[in-house]
mmCIF file of C-alpha atoms and ligand atoms in Angstrom:
data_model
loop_
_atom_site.group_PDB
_atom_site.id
_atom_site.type_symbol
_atom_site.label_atom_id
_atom_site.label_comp_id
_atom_site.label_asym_id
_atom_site.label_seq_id
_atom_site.Cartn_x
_atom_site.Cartn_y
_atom_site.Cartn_z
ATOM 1 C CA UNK A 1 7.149 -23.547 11.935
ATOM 2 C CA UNK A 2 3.340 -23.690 13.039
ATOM 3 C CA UNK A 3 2.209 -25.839 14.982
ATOM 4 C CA UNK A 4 -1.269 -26.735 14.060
ATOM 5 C CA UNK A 5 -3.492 -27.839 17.817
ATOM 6 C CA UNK A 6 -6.740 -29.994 17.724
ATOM 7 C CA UNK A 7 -9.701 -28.084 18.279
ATOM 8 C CA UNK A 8 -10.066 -30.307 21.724
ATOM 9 C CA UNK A 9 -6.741 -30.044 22.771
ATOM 10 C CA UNK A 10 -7.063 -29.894 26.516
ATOM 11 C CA UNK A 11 -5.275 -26.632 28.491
ATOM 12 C CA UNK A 12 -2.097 -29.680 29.708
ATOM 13 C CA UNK A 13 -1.478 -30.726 26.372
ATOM 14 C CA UNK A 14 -1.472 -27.294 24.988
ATOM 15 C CA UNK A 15 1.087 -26.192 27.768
ATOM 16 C CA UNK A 16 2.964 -29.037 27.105
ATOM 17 C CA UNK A 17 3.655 -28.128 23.394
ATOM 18 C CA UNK A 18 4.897 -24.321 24.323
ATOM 19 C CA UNK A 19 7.359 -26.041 27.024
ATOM 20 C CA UNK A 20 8.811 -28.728 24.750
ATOM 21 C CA UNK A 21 9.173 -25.578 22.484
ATOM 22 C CA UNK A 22 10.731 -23.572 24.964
ATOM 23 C CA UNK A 23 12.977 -27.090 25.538
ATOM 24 C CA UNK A 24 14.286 -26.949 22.110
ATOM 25 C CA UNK A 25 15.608 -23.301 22.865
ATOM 26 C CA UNK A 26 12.740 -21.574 20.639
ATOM 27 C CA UNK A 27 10.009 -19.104 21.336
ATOM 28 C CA UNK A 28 6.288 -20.227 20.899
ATOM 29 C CA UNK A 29 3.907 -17.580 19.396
ATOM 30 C CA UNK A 30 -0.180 -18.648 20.283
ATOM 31 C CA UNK A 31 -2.305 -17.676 17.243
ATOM 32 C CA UNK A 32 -5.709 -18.161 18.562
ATOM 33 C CA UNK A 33 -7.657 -18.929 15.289
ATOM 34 C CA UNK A 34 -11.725 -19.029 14.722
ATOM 35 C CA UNK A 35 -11.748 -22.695 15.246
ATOM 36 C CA UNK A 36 -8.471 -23.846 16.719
ATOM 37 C CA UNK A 37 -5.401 -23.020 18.364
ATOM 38 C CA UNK A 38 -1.903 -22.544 16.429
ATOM 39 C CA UNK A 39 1.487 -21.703 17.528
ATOM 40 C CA UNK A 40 3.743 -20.310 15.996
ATOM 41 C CA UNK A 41 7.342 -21.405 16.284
ATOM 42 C CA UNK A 42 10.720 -18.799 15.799
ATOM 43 C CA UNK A 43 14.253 -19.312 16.053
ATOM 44 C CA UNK A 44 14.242 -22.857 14.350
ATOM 45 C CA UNK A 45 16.927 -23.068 12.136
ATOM 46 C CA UNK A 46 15.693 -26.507 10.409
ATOM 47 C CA UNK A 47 13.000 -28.603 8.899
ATOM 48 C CA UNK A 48 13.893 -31.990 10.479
ATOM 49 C CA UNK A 49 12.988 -29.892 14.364
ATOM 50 C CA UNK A 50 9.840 -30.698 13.203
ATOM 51 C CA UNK A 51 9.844 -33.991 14.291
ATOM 52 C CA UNK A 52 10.314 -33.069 18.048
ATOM 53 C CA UNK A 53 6.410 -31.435 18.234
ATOM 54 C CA UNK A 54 5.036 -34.050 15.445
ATOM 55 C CA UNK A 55 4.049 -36.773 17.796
ATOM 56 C CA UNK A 56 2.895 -34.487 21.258
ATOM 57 C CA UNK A 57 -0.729 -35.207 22.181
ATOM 58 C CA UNK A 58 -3.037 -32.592 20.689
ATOM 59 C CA UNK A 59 -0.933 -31.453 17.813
ATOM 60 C CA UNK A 60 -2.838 -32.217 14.700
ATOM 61 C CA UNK A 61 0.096 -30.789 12.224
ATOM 62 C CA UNK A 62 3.607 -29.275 11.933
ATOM 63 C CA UNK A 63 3.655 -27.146 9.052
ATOM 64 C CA UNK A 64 6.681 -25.079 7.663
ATOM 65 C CA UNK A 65 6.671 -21.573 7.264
ATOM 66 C CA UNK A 66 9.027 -20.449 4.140
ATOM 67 C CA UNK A 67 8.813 -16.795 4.325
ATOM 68 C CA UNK A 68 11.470 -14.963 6.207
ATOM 69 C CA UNK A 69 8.453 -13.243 7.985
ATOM 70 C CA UNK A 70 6.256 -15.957 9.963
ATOM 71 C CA UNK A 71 4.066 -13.934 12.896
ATOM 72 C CA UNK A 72 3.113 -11.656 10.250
ATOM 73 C CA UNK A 73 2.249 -13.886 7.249
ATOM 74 C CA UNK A 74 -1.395 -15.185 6.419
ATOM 75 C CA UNK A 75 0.836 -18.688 6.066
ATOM 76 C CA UNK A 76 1.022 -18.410 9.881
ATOM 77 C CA UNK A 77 -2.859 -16.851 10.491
ATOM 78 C CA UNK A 78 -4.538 -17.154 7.384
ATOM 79 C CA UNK A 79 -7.871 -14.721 8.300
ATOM 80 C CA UNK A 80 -7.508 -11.183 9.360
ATOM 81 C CA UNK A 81 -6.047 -9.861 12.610
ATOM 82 C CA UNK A 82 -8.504 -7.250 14.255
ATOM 83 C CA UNK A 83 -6.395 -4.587 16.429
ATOM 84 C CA UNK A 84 -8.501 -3.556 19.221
ATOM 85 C CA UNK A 85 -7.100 -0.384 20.386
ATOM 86 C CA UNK A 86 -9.582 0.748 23.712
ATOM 87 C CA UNK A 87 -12.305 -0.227 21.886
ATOM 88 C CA UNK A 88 -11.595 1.427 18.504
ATOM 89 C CA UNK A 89 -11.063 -1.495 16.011
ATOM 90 C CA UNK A 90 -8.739 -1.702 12.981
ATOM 91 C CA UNK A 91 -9.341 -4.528 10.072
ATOM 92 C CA UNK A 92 -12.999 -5.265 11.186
ATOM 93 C CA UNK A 93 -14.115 -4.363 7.284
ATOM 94 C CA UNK A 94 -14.262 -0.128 8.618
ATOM 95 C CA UNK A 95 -12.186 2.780 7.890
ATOM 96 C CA UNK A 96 -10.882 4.259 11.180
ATOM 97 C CA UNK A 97 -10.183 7.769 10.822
ATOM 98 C CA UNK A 98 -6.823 9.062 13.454
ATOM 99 C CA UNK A 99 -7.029 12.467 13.485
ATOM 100 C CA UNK A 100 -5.200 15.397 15.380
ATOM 101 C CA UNK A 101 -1.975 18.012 15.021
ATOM 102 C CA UNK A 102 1.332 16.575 13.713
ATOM 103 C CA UNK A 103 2.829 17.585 16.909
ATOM 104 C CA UNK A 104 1.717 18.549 20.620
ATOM 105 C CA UNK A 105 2.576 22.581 20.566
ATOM 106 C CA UNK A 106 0.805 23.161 23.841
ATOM 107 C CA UNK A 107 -1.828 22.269 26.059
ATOM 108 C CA UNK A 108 -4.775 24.832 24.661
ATOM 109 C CA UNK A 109 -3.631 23.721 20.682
ATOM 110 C CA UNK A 110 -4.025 20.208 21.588
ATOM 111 C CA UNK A 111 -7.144 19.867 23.941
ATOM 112 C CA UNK A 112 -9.094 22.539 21.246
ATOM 113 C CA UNK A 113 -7.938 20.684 18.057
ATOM 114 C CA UNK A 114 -8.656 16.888 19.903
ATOM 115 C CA UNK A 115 -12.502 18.118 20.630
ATOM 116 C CA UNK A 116 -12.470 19.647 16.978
ATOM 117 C CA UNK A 117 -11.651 16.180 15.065
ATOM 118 C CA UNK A 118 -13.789 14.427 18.003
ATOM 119 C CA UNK A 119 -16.596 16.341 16.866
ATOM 120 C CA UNK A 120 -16.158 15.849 13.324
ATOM 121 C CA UNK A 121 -16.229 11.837 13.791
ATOM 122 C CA UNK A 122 -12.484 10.969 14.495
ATOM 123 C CA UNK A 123 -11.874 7.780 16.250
ATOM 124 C CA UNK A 124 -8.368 8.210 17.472
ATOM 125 C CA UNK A 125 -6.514 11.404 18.207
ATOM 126 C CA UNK A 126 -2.420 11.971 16.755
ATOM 127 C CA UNK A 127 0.038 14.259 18.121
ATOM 128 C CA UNK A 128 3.492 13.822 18.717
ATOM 129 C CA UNK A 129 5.138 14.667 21.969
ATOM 130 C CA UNK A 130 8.352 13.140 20.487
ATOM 131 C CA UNK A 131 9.248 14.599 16.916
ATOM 132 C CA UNK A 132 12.282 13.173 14.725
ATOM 133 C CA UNK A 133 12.910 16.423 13.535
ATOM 134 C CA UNK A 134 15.317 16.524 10.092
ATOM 135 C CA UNK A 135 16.929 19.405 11.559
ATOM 136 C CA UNK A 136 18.616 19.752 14.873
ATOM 137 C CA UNK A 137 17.672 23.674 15.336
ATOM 138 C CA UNK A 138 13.869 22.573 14.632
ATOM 139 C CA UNK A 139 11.474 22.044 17.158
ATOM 140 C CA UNK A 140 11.747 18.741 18.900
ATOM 141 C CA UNK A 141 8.576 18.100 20.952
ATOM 142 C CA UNK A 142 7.367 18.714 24.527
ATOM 143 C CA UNK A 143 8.398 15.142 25.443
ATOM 144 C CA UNK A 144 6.747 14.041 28.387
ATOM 145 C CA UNK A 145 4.257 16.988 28.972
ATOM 146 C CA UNK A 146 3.428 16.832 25.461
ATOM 147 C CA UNK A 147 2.634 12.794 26.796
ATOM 148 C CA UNK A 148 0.402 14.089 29.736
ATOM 149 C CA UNK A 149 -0.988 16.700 27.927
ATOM 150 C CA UNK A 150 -2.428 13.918 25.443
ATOM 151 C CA UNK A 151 -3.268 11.420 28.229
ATOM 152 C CA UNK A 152 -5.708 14.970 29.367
ATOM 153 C CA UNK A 153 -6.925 15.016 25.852
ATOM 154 C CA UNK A 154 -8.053 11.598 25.792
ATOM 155 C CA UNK A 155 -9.866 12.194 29.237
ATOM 156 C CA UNK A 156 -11.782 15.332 27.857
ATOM 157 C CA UNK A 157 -12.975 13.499 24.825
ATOM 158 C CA UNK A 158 -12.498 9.763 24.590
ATOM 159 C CA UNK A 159 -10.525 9.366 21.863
ATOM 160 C CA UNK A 160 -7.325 6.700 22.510
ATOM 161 C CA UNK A 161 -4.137 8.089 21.226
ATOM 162 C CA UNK A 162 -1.620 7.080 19.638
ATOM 163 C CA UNK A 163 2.049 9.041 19.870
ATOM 164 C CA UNK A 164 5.700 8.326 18.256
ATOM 165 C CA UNK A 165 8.305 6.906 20.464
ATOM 166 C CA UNK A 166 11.542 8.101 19.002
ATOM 167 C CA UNK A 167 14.211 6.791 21.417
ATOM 168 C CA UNK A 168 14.325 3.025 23.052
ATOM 169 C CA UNK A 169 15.121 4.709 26.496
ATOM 170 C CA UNK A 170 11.484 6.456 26.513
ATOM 171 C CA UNK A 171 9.382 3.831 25.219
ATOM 172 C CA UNK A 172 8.001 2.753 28.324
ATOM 173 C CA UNK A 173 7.475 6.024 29.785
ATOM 174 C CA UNK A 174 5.163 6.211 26.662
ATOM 175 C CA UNK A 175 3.598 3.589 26.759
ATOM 176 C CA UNK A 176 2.156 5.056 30.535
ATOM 177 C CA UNK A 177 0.514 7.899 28.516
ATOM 178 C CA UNK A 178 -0.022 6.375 24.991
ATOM 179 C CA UNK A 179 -2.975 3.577 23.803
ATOM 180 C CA UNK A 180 -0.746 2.707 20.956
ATOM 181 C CA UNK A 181 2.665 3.424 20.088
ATOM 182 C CA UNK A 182 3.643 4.851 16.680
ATOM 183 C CA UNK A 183 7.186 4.290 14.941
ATOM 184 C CA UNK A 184 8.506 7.051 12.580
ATOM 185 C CA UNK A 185 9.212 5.956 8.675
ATOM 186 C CA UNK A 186 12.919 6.877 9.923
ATOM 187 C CA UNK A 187 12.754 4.438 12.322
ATOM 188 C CA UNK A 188 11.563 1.543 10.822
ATOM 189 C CA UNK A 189 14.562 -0.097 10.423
ATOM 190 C CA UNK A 190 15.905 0.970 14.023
ATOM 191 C CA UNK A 191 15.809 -2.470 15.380
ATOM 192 C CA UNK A 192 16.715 -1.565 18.963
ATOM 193 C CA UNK A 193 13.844 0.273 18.703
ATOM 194 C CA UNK A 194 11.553 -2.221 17.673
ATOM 195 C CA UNK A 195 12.349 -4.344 20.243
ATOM 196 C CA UNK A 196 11.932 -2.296 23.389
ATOM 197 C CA UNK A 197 8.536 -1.295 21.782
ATOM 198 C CA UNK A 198 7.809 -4.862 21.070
ATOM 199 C CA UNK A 199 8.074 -5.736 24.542
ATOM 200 C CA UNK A 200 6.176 -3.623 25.777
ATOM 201 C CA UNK A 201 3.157 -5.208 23.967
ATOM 202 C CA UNK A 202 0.590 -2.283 23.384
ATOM 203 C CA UNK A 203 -0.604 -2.235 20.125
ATOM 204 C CA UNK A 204 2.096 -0.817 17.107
ATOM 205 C CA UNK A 205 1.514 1.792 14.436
ATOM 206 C CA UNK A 206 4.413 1.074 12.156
ATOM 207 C CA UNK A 207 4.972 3.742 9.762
ATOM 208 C CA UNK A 208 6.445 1.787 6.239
ATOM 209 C CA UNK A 209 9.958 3.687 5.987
ATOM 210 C CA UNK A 210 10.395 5.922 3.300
ATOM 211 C CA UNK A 211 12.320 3.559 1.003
ATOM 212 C CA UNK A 212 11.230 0.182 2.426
ATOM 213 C CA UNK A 213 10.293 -2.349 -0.272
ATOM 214 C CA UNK A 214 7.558 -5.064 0.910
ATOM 215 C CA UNK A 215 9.534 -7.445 2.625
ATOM 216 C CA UNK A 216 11.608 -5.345 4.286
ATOM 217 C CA UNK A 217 8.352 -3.743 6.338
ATOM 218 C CA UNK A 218 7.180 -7.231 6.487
ATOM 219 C CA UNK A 219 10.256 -7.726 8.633
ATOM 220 C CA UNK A 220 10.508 -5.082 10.544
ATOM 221 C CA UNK A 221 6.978 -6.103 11.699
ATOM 222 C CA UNK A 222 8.446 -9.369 12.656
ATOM 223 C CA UNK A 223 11.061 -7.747 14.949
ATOM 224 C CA UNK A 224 7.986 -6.162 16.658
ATOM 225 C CA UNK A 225 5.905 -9.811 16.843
ATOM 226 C CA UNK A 226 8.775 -11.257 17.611
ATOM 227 C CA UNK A 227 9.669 -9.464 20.921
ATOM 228 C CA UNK A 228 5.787 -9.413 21.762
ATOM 229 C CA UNK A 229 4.070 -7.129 19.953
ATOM 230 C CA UNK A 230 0.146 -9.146 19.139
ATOM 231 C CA UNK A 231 -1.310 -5.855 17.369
ATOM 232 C CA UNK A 232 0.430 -4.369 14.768
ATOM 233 C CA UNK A 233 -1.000 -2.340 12.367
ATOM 234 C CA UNK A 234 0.993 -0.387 9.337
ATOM 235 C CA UNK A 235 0.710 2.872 7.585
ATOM 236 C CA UNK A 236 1.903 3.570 4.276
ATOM 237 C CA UNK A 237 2.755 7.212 4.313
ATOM 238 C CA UNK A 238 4.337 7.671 0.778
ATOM 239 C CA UNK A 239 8.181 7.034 -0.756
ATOM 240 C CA UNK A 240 10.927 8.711 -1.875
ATOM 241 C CA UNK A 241 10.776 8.870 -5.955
ATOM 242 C CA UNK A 242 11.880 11.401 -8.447
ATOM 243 C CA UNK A 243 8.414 13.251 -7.965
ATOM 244 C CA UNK A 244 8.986 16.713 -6.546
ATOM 245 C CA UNK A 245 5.589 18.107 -6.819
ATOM 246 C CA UNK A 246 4.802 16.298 -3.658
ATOM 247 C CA UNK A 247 6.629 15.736 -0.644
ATOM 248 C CA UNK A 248 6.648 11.769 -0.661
ATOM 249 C CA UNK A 249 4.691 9.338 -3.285
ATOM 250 C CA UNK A 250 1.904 7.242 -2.351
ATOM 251 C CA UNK A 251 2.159 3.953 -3.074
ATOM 252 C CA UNK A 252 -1.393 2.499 -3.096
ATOM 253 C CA UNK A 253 -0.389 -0.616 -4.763
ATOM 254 C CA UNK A 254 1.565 -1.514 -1.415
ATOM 255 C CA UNK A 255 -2.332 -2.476 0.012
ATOM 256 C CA UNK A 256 -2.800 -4.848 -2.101
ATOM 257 C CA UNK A 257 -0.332 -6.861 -1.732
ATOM 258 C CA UNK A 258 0.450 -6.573 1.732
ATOM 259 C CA UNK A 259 -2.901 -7.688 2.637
ATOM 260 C CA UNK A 260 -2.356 -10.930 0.049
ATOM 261 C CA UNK A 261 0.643 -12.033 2.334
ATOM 262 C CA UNK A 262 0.132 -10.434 5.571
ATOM 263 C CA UNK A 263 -3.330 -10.646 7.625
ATOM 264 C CA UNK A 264 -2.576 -7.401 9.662
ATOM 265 C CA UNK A 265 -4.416 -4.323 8.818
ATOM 266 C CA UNK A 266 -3.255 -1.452 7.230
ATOM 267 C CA UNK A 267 -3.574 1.812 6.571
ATOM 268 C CA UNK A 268 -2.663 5.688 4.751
ATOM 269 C CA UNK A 269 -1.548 8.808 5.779
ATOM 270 C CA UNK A 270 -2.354 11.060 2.898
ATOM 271 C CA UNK A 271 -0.802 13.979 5.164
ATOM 272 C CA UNK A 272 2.635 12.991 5.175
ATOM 273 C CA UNK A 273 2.438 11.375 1.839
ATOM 274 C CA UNK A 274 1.466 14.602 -0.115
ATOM 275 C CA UNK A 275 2.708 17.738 2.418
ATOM 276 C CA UNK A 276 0.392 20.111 0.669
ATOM 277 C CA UNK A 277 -3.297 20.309 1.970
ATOM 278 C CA UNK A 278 -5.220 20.405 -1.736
ATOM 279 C CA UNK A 279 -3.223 16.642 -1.976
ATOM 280 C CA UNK A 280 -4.661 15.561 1.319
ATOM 281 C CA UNK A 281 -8.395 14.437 0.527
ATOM 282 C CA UNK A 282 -7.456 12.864 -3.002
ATOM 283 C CA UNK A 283 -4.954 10.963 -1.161
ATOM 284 C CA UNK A 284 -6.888 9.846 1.633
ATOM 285 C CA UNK A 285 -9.408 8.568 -1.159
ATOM 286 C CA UNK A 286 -6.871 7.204 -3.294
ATOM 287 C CA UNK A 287 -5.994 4.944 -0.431
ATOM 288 C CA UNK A 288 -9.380 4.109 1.168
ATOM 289 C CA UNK A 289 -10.252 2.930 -2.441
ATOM 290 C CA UNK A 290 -7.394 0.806 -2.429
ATOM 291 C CA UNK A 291 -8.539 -1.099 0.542
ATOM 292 C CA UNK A 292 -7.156 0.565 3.488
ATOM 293 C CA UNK A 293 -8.366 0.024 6.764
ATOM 294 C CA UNK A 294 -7.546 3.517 7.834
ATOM 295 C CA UNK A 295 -5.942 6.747 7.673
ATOM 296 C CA UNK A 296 -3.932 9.009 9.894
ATOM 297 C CA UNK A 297 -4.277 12.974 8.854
ATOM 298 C CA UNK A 298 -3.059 16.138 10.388
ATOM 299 C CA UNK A 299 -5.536 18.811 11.728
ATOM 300 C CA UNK A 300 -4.984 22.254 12.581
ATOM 301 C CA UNK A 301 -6.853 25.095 13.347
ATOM 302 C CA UNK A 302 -4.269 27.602 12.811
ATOM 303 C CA UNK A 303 -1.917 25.869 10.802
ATOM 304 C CA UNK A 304 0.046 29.283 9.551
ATOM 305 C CA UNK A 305 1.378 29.261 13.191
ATOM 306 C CA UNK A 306 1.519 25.296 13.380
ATOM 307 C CA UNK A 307 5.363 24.486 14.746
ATOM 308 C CA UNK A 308 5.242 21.127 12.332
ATOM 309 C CA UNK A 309 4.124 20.102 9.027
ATOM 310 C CA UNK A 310 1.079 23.646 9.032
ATOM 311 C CA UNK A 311 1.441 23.216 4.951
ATOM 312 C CA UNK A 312 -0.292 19.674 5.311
ATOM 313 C CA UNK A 313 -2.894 20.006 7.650
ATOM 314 C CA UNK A 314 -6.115 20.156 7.172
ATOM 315 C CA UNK A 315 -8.515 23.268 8.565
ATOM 316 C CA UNK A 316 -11.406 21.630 10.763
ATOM 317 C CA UNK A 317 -13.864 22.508 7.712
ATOM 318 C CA UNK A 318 -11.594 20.611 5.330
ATOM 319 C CA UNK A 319 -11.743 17.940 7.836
ATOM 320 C CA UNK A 320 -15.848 17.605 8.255
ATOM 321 C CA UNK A 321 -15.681 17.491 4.452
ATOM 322 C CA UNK A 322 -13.346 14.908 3.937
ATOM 323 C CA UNK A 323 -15.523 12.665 6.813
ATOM 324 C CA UNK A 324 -18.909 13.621 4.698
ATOM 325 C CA UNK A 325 -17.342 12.164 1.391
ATOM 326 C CA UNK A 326 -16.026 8.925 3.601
ATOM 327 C CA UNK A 327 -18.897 8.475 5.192
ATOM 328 C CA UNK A 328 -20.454 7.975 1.167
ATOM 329 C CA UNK A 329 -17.300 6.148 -0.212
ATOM 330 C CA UNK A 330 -17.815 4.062 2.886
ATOM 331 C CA UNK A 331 -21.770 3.015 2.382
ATOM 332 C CA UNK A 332 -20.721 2.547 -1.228
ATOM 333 C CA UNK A 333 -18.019 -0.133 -0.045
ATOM 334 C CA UNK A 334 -19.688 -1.684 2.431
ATOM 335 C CA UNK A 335 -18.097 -0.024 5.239
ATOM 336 C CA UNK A 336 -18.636 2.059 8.325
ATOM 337 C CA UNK A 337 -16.631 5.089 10.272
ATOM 338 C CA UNK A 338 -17.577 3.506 12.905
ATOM 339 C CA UNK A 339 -18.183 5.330 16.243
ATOM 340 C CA UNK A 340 -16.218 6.584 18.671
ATOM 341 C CA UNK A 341 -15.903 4.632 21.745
ATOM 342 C CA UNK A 342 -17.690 5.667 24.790
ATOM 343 C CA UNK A 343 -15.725 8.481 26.945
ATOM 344 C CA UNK A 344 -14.225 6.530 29.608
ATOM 345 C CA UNK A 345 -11.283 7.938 31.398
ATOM 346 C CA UNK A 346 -9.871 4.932 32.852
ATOM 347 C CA UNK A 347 -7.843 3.150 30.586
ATOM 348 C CA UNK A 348 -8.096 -0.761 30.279
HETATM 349 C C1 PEP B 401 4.206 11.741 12.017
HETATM 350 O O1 PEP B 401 3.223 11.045 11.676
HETATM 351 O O2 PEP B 401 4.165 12.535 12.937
HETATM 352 C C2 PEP B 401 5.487 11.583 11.293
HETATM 353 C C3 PEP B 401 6.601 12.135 11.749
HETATM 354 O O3 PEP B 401 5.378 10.907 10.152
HETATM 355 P P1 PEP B 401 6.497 10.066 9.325
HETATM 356 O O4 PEP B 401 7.214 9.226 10.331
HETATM 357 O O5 PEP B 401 5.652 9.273 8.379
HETATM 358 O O6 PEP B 401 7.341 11.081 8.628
HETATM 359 MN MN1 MN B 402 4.467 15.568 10.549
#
């Protein structure tokens, strides 16, 4: 349900609605809109409950959301959600570009490749301290020095981070290091997961799991709205199909319709999508043209000795390139790159 408020609904009527909510055993969701307030309504199980929040004082409308998925539909909030992440926004009609290593390796690879992409007009800097690793003998991140190692990172050059929390039981010690929290295409459908990060309520970058249709990911964003999460913002990092001349396929078409029924941004990582570094910039075209708001790519300045993913990464050269042939595709769309929020070492 959605709860539609008068655009003079005073601050005692407005609390009244969320308690009577609370009253009926369900959780209330504020949407603030352009002109007026709406709140969203989960864990009503029928139509006729509509009746109880009909006749408060300041409710203009009830309204019924169909869709399985209600925080994340445009039913619920038809215009777009801008994520604010320190400053760096996502879904403001840009292309934010998250740049940085697949994974933290050590303090002089990370600090060195983090002023490279800074340089070369990244807004956001990537690394995992935490990697989901397919095999147990690989290498499985630095863990929490990889976390303060990034947290330096961000100091030396401004750029917020955002970092993969593998495992429910570190999520908040993350979230002390991290600007915005990252969940793995394998762990998409971990639900426990999704709900210690959603509590937590720093903005999300859900990864779309590997052979998640639509409305699955739609869901899976709901766990995360659900339990708290306000900023959520996807990345569609390819499939599993019968291709094997890349490592995953990207699936453009998902931007399309995922910004018809959802009004949270999204955007592409041509990286993990294509694992092969000539696949990288057509990719990352491929999916700006499409109408993403984003993309995540790997960097690396040695990337023969990279311990993750060195066959995908870009060289910093490769990197300036692919930022010279945004920043056209960009002007010719009506978009910016945007730039990088000032250096600022406290975080907000
Ligand atoms: C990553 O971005 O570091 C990563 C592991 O990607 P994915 O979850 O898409 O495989
Ligand atoms: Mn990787």
């Amino acid at each position: 349900m959605l709860v539609i408020m008068d655009p003079r609904a005073t601050e005692a009527e407005i609390a009244r609605v969320k308690e009577r909510i609370k009253e009926l055993g369900y959780q209330a969701h504020p949407i603030p809109g352009a002109n007026q307030l709406a709140i969203g309504v989960t864990g009503n199980q029928g139509t006729e409950d509509r009746i109880y929040l009909e006749g408060l004082p300041g409710v203009v409308q009830v309204i019924r959301v169909t869709k399985p998925y209600k925080l994340a539909s445009r039913d619920t909030k038809p215009e777009n959600t801008i994520v604010d992440v320190r400053g760096v926004k996502f879904g403001a009609g840009n292309i934010v570009m998250i740049a940085g290593p697949c994974a933290v390796e050590s303090r002089e690879q990370t600090l060195r490749i983090a002023q490279l992409v800074a340089d070369r007009g990244a807004l956001m800097l990537r690394g995992g301290a935490y990697k989901p690793r397919t095999s147990p003998y690989a290498f499985q991140g630095m863990g929490e020095q990889g976390l303060e190692i990034l947290a330096e990172a961000r100091e030396k050059t401004g750029l917020p981070v955002v970092t993969e929390v593998v495992d429910p039981a570190d999520a908040p010690l993350v979230a002390q290091y991290a600007d915005m929290l990252q969940i793995g295409t394998r762990n998409m459908q971990n639900f426990t997961l999704l709900k210690e990060v959603g509590k937590l309520g720093l903005p999300v970058l859900m990864k779309r799991g590997m052979s998640a249709n639509l409305d699955e990911t739609l869901m899976s964003i709901e766990y995360l709205m659900s339990h708290g999460s306000k900023a959520v913002v996807v990345c569609e990092r390819g499939v599993r199909t019968f291709g094997n001349h890349s490592r995953n396929t990207l699936d453009v078409s998902i931007i399309p319709a995922f910004k018809r029924v959802s009004h949270l941004p999204i955007i592409v990582d041509p990286s993990h999508a294509g694992g092969h570094r000539y696949s990288v910039v057509p990719l990352a075209l491929a999916g700006v043209g499409a109408g993403a708001d984003g993309l995540l790519v790997d960097v690396h300045d040695d990337p023969d000795h990279a311990l993750v993913d060195g066959p995908q990464a870009l060289l910093p050269d490769d990197f300036k390139e692919l930022m010279a042939v945004l920043g056209r595709i960009a002007e010719a769309l009506g978009k910016s790159l945007g730039s990088p929020p000032a250096v600022d070492s406290e975080r907000s």
